[in-house]
PDB file of C-alpha atoms in Angstrom:
ATOM      1  CA  MET K   1     -25.985 -32.843  24.184  1.00  0.00           C
ATOM      2  CA  ALA K   2     -22.933 -31.952  22.205  1.00  0.00           C
ATOM      3  CA  PRO K   3     -22.354 -28.461  19.776  1.00  0.00           C
ATOM      4  CA  GLN K   4     -23.161 -29.159  16.076  1.00  0.00           C
ATOM      5  CA  ALA K   5     -19.016 -28.582  14.813  1.00  0.00           C
ATOM      6  CA  THR K   6     -21.140 -27.031  11.520  1.00  0.00           C
ATOM      7  CA  THR K   7     -22.124 -24.058  13.567  1.00  0.00           C
ATOM      8  CA  ILE K   8     -18.247 -22.477  14.952  1.00  0.00           C
ATOM      9  CA  ARG K   9     -17.209 -20.309  12.469  1.00  0.00           C
ATOM     10  CA  TYR K  10     -13.842 -20.638  11.074  1.00  0.00           C
ATOM     11  CA  ASP K  11     -12.026 -19.630   9.012  1.00  0.00           C
ATOM     12  CA  ALA K  12     -11.037 -22.675   6.753  1.00  0.00           C
ATOM     13  CA  SER K  13      -8.057 -21.386   4.147  1.00  0.00           C
ATOM     14  CA  ASP K  14      -4.775 -19.076   4.323  1.00  0.00           C
ATOM     15  CA  GLY K  15      -7.071 -15.673   4.966  1.00  0.00           C
ATOM     16  CA  VAL K  16      -8.622 -14.189   7.613  1.00  0.00           C
ATOM     17  CA  SER K  17     -12.217 -13.194   7.579  1.00  0.00           C
ATOM     18  CA  GLY K  18     -14.608 -10.547   9.972  1.00  0.00           C
ATOM     19  CA  ASP K  19     -17.972  -8.777   9.897  1.00  0.00           C
ATOM     20  CA  VAL K  20     -18.722  -4.812   8.872  1.00  0.00           C
ATOM     21  CA  GLY K  21     -22.358  -3.732   8.689  1.00  0.00           C
ATOM     22  CA  ASP K  22     -23.517  -6.042   5.945  1.00  0.00           C
ATOM     23  CA  ILE K  23     -20.516  -6.855   4.230  1.00  0.00           C
ATOM     24  CA  ALA K  24     -18.517  -9.905   5.111  1.00  0.00           C
ATOM     25  CA  VAL K  25     -15.364 -10.225   5.367  1.00  0.00           C
ATOM     26  CA  ARG K  26     -13.913 -13.520   3.852  1.00  0.00           C
ATOM     27  CA  ASN K  27     -10.063 -15.306   3.393  1.00  0.00           C
ATOM     28  CA  ALA K  28      -8.325 -11.900   2.844  1.00  0.00           C
ATOM     29  CA  ILE K  29      -4.845 -12.857   2.000  1.00  0.00           C
ATOM     30  CA  LEU K  30      -1.695 -10.131   1.069  1.00  0.00           C
ATOM     31  CA  VAL K  31       0.189 -12.002  -1.724  1.00  0.00           C
ATOM     32  CA  SER K  32       3.983 -10.327  -2.192  1.00  0.00           C
ATOM     33  CA  ASP K  33       7.054 -10.221  -3.667  1.00  0.00           C
ATOM     34  CA  GLY K  34       9.371  -9.981  -0.968  1.00  0.00           C
ATOM     35  CA  ALA K  35      10.053  -6.198  -2.074  1.00  0.00           C
ATOM     36  CA  ASP K  36       7.533  -3.375  -1.241  1.00  0.00           C
ATOM     37  CA  SER K  37       4.517  -4.928  -2.536  1.00  0.00           C
ATOM     38  CA  ALA K  38       1.503  -6.904  -2.554  1.00  0.00           C
ATOM     39  CA  ASN K  39      -1.345  -8.149  -3.898  1.00  0.00           C
ATOM     40  CA  LEU K  40      -4.794  -8.296  -1.440  1.00  0.00           C
ATOM     41  CA  VAL K  41      -6.942 -11.173  -2.585  1.00  0.00           C
ATOM     42  CA  ILE K  42     -10.683 -10.543  -0.759  1.00  0.00           C
ATOM     43  CA  THR K  43     -14.108 -11.596  -1.184  1.00  0.00           C
ATOM     44  CA  LEU K  44     -16.382  -8.922   0.351  1.00  0.00           C
ATOM     45  CA  VAL K  45     -19.546 -10.467   0.392  1.00  0.00           C
ATOM     46  CA  ASN K  46     -22.680  -7.701   0.694  1.00  0.00           C
ATOM     47  CA  GLN K  47     -25.465  -9.394   2.582  1.00  0.00           C
ATOM     48  CA  GLY K  48     -27.876  -5.978   2.340  1.00  0.00           C
ATOM     49  CA  ASP K  49     -30.459  -4.534  -0.099  1.00  0.00           C
ATOM     50  CA  SER K  50     -28.716  -1.395  -1.539  1.00  0.00           C
ATOM     51  CA  ALA K  51     -24.516  -1.150  -2.378  1.00  0.00           C
ATOM     52  CA  HIS K  52     -21.825   0.033  -0.483  1.00  0.00           C
ATOM     53  CA  ILE K  53     -18.370   1.774  -0.903  1.00  0.00           C
ATOM     54  CA  VAL K  54     -16.261   0.006   1.225  1.00  0.00           C
ATOM     55  CA  GLY K  55     -12.852   1.577   2.419  1.00  0.00           C
ATOM     56  CA  VAL K  56      -9.694  -1.017   2.648  1.00  0.00           C
ATOM     57  CA  GLN K  57      -7.214   1.365   4.671  1.00  0.00           C
ATOM     58  CA  TYR K  58      -3.514   0.893   4.947  1.00  0.00           C
ATOM     59  CA  GLU K  59      -0.048   2.374   5.130  1.00  0.00           C
ATOM     60  CA  SER K  60       1.765   2.728   2.541  1.00  0.00           C
ATOM     61  CA  ASP K  61       5.432   4.498   3.232  1.00  0.00           C
ATOM     62  CA  GLY K  62       4.191   6.479   6.487  1.00  0.00           C
ATOM     63  CA  GLU K  63       0.861   7.782   5.328  1.00  0.00           C
ATOM     64  CA  LYS K  64      -3.082   5.596   5.854  1.00  0.00           C
ATOM     65  CA  VAL K  65      -4.333   5.467   1.946  1.00  0.00           C
ATOM     66  CA  THR K  66      -7.531   4.458   1.675  1.00  0.00           C
ATOM     67  CA  GLU K  67      -9.137   2.070  -1.735  1.00  0.00           C
ATOM     68  CA  GLU K  68     -12.819   2.064  -2.455  1.00  0.00           C
ATOM     69  CA  LEU K  69     -14.318  -0.573  -3.540  1.00  0.00           C
ATOM     70  CA  THR K  70     -17.734  -0.818  -4.741  1.00  0.00           C
ATOM     71  CA  VAL K  71     -20.184  -4.046  -3.889  1.00  0.00           C
ATOM     72  CA  GLU K  72     -23.531  -4.110  -5.297  1.00  0.00           C
ATOM     73  CA  ALA K  73     -26.745  -5.418  -3.035  1.00  0.00           C
ATOM     74  CA  ASN K  74     -26.914  -9.147  -2.440  1.00  0.00           C
ATOM     75  CA  SER K  75     -23.535  -9.689  -4.361  1.00  0.00           C
ATOM     76  CA  THR K  76     -19.737 -11.264  -3.863  1.00  0.00           C
ATOM     77  CA  LEU K  77     -16.847  -8.928  -5.112  1.00  0.00           C
ATOM     78  CA  ALA K  78     -13.581 -10.779  -5.369  1.00  0.00           C
ATOM     79  CA  LEU K  79     -10.537  -9.765  -5.605  1.00  0.00           C
ATOM     80  CA  GLY K  80      -7.774 -11.957  -7.032  1.00  0.00           C
ATOM     81  CA  SER K  81     -10.436 -13.499  -8.399  1.00  0.00           C
ATOM     82  CA  GLU K  82     -10.673 -14.928 -12.649  1.00  0.00           C
ATOM     83  CA  ASP K  83     -12.771 -11.990 -12.967  1.00  0.00           C
ATOM     84  CA  GLU K  84     -11.587  -9.314 -10.813  1.00  0.00           C
ATOM     85  CA  PRO K  85      -7.587  -8.440 -10.372  1.00  0.00           C
ATOM     86  CA  ALA K  86      -6.350  -8.134  -7.001  1.00  0.00           C
ATOM     87  CA  LEU K  87      -5.673  -4.574  -5.453  1.00  0.00           C
ATOM     88  CA  ALA K  88      -2.031  -3.325  -5.677  1.00  0.00           C
ATOM     89  CA  LEU K  89      -1.486  -2.271  -2.266  1.00  0.00           C
ATOM     90  CA  ARG K  90       2.848  -0.418  -2.979  1.00  0.00           C
ATOM     91  CA  GLY K  91       5.168   1.414  -1.006  1.00  0.00           C
ATOM     92  CA  ILE K  92       4.147  -1.697   2.101  1.00  0.00           C
ATOM     93  CA  ASP K  93       6.530  -3.192   4.199  1.00  0.00           C
ATOM     94  CA  ALA K  94       5.170  -6.220   4.805  1.00  0.00           C
ATOM     95  CA  GLN K  95       7.190  -9.702   4.068  1.00  0.00           C
ATOM     96  CA  PRO K  96       6.051 -13.120   3.974  1.00  0.00           C
ATOM     97  CA  GLY K  97       4.940 -15.137   7.098  1.00  0.00           C
ATOM     98  CA  SER K  98       4.091 -11.512   8.521  1.00  0.00           C
ATOM     99  CA  LEU K  99       0.793  -9.986   9.552  1.00  0.00           C
ATOM    100  CA  PHE K 100       0.635  -6.657   7.960  1.00  0.00           C
ATOM    101  CA  PRO K 101      -2.930  -4.543   9.110  1.00  0.00           C
ATOM    102  CA  VAL K 102      -5.550  -3.888   6.724  1.00  0.00           C
ATOM    103  CA  PHE K 103      -8.853  -1.739   8.296  1.00  0.00           C
ATOM    104  CA  VAL K 104     -11.815  -2.443   6.241  1.00  0.00           C
ATOM    105  CA  GLN K 105     -15.249  -0.032   6.671  1.00  0.00           C
ATOM    106  CA  TYR K 106     -18.169   1.812   4.980  1.00  0.00           C
ATOM    107  CA  GLY K 107     -20.372   4.136   6.047  1.00  0.00           C
ATOM    108  CA  ASN K 108     -21.179   4.974   9.626  1.00  0.00           C
ATOM    109  CA  GLU K 109     -20.592   0.880  10.409  1.00  0.00           C
ATOM    110  CA  THR K 110     -18.121   0.197  12.930  1.00  0.00           C
ATOM    111  CA  GLY K 111     -15.173  -0.668  11.090  1.00  0.00           C
ATOM    112  CA  ALA K 112     -12.505  -3.968  11.319  1.00  0.00           C
ATOM    113  CA  ARG K 113      -9.294  -4.218  11.637  1.00  0.00           C
ATOM    114  CA  LEU K 114      -7.540  -7.572  10.353  1.00  0.00           C
ATOM    115  CA  LEU K 115      -4.709  -8.615  10.467  1.00  0.00           C
ATOM    116  CA  VAL K 116      -3.758 -10.352   7.290  1.00  0.00           C
ATOM    117  CA  PRO K 117      -1.249 -12.961   6.077  1.00  0.00           C
ATOM    118  CA  VAL K 118       1.736 -12.316   3.911  1.00  0.00           C
ATOM    119  CA  LEU K 119       2.514 -15.195   1.731  1.00  0.00           C
ATOM    120  CA  ASP K 120       4.669 -15.496  -1.043  1.00  0.00           C
ATOM    121  CA  ASP K 121       4.147 -17.278  -4.704  1.00  0.00           C
ATOM    122  CA  THR K 122       5.765 -20.724  -3.368  1.00  0.00           C
ATOM    123  CA  LEU K 123       2.299 -22.811  -3.323  1.00  0.00           C
ATOM    124  CA  GLU K 124       0.958 -23.237  -7.056  1.00  0.00           C
ATOM    125  CA  PRO K 125      -2.392 -21.860  -6.001  1.00  0.00           C
ATOM    126  CA  TYR K 126      -0.704 -18.155  -5.667  1.00  0.00           C
ATOM    127  CA  SER K 127       2.092 -18.047  -7.988  1.00  0.00           C
ATOM    128  CA  THR K 128      -0.250 -16.053 -10.557  1.00  0.00           C
ATOM    129  CA  LEU K 129      -1.444 -13.526  -7.893  1.00  0.00           C
ATOM    130  CA  VAL K 130       2.081 -12.269  -6.910  1.00  0.00           C
ATOM    131  CA  PRO K 131       2.111  -8.042  -8.207  1.00  0.00           C
ATOM    132  CA  THR K 132       3.648  -7.284 -11.563  1.00  0.00           C
ATOM    133  CA  PRO K 133       6.497  -4.384 -11.011  1.00  0.00           C
ATOM    134  CA  GLU K 134       5.396  -1.070 -10.955  1.00  0.00           C
ATOM    135  CA  PRO K 135       6.273   0.937 -14.522  1.00  0.00           C
ATOM    136  CA  THR K 136       9.426   2.964 -13.933  1.00  0.00           C
ATOM    137  CA  PRO K 137       8.617   6.297 -15.757  1.00  0.00           C
ATOM    138  CA  VAL K 138      10.759   7.389 -18.538  1.00  0.00           C
ATOM    139  CA  ASP K 139      11.693  10.318 -19.295  1.00  0.00           C
ATOM    140  CA  LEU K 140      11.858  10.645 -23.161  1.00  0.00           C
ATOM    141  CA  PRO K 141      13.966  13.552 -25.222  1.00  0.00           C
ATOM    142  CA  LEU K 142      11.989  15.816 -26.705  1.00  0.00           C
ATOM    143  CA  PRO K 143      12.014  16.369 -30.426  1.00  0.00           C
ATOM    144  CA  GLN K 144      15.114  18.583 -31.603  1.00  0.00           C
ATOM    145  CA  ALA K 145      14.193  21.886 -33.128  1.00  0.00           C
ATOM    146  CA  PRO K 146      15.725  21.656 -36.907  1.00  0.00           C
ATOM    147  CA  THR K 147      18.800  24.099 -36.750  1.00  0.00           C
ATOM    148  CA  GLU K 148      18.659  25.289 -40.335  1.00  0.00           C
ATOM    149  CA  PRO K 149      15.404  27.871 -40.722  1.00  0.00           C
ATOM    150  CA  LEU K 150      12.790  26.069 -43.227  1.00  0.00           C
ATOM    151  CA  GLU K 151      12.058  27.576 -46.710  1.00  0.00           C
ATOM    152  CA  PRO K 152       8.211  28.549 -46.728  1.00  0.00           C
ATOM    153  CA  THR K 153       6.559  27.124 -48.737  1.00  0.00           C
ATOM    154  CA  PRO K 154       5.274  29.097 -52.208  1.00  0.00           C
ATOM    155  CA  THR K 155       1.524  29.651 -51.888  1.00  0.00           C
ATOM    156  CA  PRO K 156      -0.275  28.891 -55.627  1.00  0.00           C
ATOM    157  CA  THR K 157      -0.842  32.080 -57.325  1.00  0.00           C
ATOM    158  CA  ALA K 158      -4.468  32.251 -59.402  1.00  0.00           C
ATOM    159  CA  ALA K 159      -4.344  33.302 -63.336  1.00  0.00           C
ATOM    160  CA  PRO K 160      -5.131  36.382 -64.155  1.00  0.00           C
TER     161      PRO K 160
END
């Protein structure tokens, strides 16, 4: 008897998958601009009967950063879809063609460390998923106080 090919689980796309308790992590990829940021495109499927706050942890500028995502009971959260923007990871060293470690965990469940593939926008389906540049703060000049003293406004007097 030959094993059924449909019962063998595999990653059918460019991303990686894993499981953490009730949460199924599917097709996780990073789309990078080649600089120090990338967008995490990921699907989280909550197969449980209660909502979970899922922590997505990564290293940014030498420090661990945890982003929290709420996945409602018996539902799917697809970041990077038409309904949900991708999760921007800033200050990371993730060049296209490399693998970047991301840790996914919630509650007391044992987490999963995923080596997420880093892609660029060369392929058309990923061209809209590249992170936008982070806005640069601009120092605006403060308003200057008038150099001439202001004349007091005369107050009207009541007629006798």
